[in-house]
PDB file of C-alpha atoms in Angstrom:
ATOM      1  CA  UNK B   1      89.558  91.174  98.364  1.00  0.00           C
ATOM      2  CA  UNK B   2      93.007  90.013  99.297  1.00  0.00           C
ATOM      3  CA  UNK B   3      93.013  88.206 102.963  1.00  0.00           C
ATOM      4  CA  UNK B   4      96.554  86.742 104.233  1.00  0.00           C
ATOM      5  CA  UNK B   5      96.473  84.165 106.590  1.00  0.00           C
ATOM      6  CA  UNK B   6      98.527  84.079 110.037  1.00  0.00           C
ATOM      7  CA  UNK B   7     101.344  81.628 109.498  1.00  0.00           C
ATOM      8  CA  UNK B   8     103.216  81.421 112.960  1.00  0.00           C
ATOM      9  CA  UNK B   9     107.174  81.992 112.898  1.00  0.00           C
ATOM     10  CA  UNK B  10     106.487  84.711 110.490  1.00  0.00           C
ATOM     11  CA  UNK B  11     107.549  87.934 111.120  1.00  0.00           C
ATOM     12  CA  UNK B  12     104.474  89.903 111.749  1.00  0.00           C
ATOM     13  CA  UNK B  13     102.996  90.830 115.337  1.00  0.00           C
ATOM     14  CA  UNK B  14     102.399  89.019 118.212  1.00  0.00           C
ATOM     15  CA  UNK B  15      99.407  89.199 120.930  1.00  0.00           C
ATOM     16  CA  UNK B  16      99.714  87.940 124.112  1.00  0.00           C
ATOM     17  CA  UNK B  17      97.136  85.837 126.267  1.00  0.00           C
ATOM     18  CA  UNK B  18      96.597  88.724 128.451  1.00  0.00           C
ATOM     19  CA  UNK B  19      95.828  91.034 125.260  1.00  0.00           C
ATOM     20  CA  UNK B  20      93.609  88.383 123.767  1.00  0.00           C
ATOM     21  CA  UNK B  21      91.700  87.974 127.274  1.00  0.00           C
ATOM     22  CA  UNK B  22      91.438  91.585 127.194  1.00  0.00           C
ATOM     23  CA  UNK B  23      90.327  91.826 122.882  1.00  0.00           C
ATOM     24  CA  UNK B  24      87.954  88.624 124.044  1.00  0.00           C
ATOM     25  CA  UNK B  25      86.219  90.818 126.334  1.00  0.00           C
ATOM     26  CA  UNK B  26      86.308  94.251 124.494  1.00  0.00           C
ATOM     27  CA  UNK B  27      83.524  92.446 121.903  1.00  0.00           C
ATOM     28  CA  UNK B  28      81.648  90.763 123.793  1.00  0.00           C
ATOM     29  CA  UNK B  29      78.562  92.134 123.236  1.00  0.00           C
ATOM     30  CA  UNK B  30      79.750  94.580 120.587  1.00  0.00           C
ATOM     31  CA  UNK B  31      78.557  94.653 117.021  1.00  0.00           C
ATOM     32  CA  UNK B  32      82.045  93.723 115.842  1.00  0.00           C
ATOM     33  CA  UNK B  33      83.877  90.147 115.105  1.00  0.00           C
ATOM     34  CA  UNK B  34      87.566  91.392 115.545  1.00  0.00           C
ATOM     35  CA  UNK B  35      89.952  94.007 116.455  1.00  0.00           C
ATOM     36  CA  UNK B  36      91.499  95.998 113.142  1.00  0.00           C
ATOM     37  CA  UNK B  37      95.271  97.141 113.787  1.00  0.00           C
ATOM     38  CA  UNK B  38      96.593 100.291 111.832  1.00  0.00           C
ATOM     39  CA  UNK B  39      98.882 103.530 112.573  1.00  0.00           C
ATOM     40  CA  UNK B  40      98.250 106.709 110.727  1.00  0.00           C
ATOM     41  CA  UNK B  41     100.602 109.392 110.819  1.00  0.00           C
ATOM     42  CA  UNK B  42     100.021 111.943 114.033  1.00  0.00           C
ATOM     43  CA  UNK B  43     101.783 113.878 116.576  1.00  0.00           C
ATOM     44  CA  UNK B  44     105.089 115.363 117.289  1.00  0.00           C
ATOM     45  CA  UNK B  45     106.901 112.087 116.268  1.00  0.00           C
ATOM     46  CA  UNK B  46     105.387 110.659 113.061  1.00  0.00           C
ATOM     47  CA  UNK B  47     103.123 107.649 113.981  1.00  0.00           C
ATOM     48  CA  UNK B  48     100.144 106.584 116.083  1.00  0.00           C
ATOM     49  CA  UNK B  49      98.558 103.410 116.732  1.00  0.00           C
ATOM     50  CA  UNK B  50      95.176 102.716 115.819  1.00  0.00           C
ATOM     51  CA  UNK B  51      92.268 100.298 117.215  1.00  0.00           C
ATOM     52  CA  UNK B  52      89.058  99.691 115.617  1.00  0.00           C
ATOM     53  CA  UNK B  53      86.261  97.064 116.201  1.00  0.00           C
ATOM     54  CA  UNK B  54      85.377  95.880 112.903  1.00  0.00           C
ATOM     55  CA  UNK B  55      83.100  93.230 111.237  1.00  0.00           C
ATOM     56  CA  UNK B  56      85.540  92.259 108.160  1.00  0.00           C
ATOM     57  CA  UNK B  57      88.729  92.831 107.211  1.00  0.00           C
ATOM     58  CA  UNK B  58      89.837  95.536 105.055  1.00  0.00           C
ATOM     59  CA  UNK B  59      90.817  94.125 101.380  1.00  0.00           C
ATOM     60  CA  UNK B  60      94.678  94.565 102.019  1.00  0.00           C
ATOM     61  CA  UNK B  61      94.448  93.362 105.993  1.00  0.00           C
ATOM     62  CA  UNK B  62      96.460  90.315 106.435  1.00  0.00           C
ATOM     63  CA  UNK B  63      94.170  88.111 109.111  1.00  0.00           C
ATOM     64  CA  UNK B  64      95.685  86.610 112.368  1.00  0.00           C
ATOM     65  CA  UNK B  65      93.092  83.665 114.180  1.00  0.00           C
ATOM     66  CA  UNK B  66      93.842  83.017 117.726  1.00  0.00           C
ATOM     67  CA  UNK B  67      92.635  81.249 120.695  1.00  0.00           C
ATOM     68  CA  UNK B  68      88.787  81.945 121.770  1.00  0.00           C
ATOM     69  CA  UNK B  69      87.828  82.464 117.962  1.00  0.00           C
ATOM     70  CA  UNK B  70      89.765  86.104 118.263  1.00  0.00           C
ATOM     71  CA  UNK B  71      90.490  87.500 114.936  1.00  0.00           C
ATOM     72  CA  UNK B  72      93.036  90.143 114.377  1.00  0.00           C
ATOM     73  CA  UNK B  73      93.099  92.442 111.278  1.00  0.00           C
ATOM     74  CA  UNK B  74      96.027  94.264 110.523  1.00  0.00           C
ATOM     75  CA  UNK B  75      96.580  96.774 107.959  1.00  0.00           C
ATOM     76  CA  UNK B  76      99.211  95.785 105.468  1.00  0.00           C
ATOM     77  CA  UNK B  77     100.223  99.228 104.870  1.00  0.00           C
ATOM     78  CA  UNK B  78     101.041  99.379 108.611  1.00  0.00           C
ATOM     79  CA  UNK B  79     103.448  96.361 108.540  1.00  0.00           C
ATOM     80  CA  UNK B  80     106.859  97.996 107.512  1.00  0.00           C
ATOM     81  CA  UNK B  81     106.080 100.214 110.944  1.00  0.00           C
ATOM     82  CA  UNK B  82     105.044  97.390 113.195  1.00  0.00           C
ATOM     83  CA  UNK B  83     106.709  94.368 112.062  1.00  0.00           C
ATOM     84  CA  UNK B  84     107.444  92.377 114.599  1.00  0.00           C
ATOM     85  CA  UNK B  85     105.249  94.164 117.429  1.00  0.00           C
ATOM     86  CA  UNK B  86     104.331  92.981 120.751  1.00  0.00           C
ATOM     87  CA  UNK B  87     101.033  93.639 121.461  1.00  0.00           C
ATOM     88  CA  UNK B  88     100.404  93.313 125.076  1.00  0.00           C
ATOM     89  CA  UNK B  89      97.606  94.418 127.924  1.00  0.00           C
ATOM     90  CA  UNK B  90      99.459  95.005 131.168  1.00  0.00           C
ATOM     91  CA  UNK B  91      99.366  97.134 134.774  1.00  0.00           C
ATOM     92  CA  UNK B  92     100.770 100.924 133.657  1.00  0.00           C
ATOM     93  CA  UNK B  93     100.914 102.396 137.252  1.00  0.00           C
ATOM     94  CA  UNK B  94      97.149 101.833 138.238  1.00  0.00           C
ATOM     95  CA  UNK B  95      95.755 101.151 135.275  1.00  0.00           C
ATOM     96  CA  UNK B  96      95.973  98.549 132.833  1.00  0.00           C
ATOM     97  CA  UNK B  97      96.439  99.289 128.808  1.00  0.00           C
ATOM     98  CA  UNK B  98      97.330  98.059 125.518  1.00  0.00           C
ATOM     99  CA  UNK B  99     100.900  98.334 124.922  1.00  0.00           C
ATOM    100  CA  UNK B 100     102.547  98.107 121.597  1.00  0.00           C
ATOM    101  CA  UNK B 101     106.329  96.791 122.592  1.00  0.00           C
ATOM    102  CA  UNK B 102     107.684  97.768 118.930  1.00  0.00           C
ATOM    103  CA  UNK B 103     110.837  96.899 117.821  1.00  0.00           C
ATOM    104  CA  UNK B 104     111.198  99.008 115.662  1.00  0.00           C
ATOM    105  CA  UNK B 105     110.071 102.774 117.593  1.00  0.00           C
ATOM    106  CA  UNK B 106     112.995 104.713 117.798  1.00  0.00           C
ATOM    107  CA  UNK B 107     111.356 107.793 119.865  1.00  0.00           C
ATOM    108  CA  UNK B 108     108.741 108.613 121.572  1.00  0.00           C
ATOM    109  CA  UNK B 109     106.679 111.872 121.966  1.00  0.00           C
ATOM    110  CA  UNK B 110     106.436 112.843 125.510  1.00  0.00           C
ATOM    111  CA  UNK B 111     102.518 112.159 125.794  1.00  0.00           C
ATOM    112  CA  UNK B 112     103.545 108.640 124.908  1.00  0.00           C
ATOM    113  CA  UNK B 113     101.148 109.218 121.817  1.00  0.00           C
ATOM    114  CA  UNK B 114     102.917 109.244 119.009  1.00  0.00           C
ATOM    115  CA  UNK B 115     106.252 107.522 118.095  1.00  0.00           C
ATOM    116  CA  UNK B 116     108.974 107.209 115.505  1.00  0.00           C
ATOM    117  CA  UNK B 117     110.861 104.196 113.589  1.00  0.00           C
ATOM    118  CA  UNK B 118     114.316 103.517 112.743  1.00  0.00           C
TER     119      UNK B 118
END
């Protein structure tokens, strides 16, 4: 098994306090220790995010510890896609979501489901 630690300044993702409030909650009381970050390839544009709860990382995942004991496994396959990601909870209209603020998304399908890179 190959685990990377987070080293801040490096160009990876990013999760901001209201996203780690809102991954805080999300396993509390779950049968999971941390949120697993992928894409996979889907829709009319190419790419989708994907969110798992998960116990331990997967043997490629590089590992990101935050605040509140929050651990954050992302898939390395899925770094050349979301490099440098945003990962955000925030008010869409009424409701409040997970956003992915990707630098690197080029288009968008129009469900908002799917999306492309440069």
């Amino acid at each position: 098994m190959s685990v990377e630690s987070y080293i801040p300044g490096r160009d990876t993702i990013s999760v901001t306090q209201a996203a780690q409030r809102h991954f805080v909650k999300q396993l509390a009381g779950q049968h999971a220790q941390a949120v697993r970050i992928s894409v996979k390839e889907s829709g009319c544009t190419g790419y989708a995010y994907v969110m798992d709860l998960v116990n331990e990382p997967a043997s490629e995942d590089m590992v990101l510890e935050l605040e509140q004991g929050l651990k954050i496994f992302v898939d390395s396959k899925a770094l050349p896609v979301i490099r440098g990601t945003e990962i955000d909870y925030a008010l869409d209209g009424v409701n409040q979501v997970v956003k992915f603020n990707n630098p690197n998304a080029k288009d968008f399908c129009g469900c908002g489901e799917s999306f492309s890179i440069n």
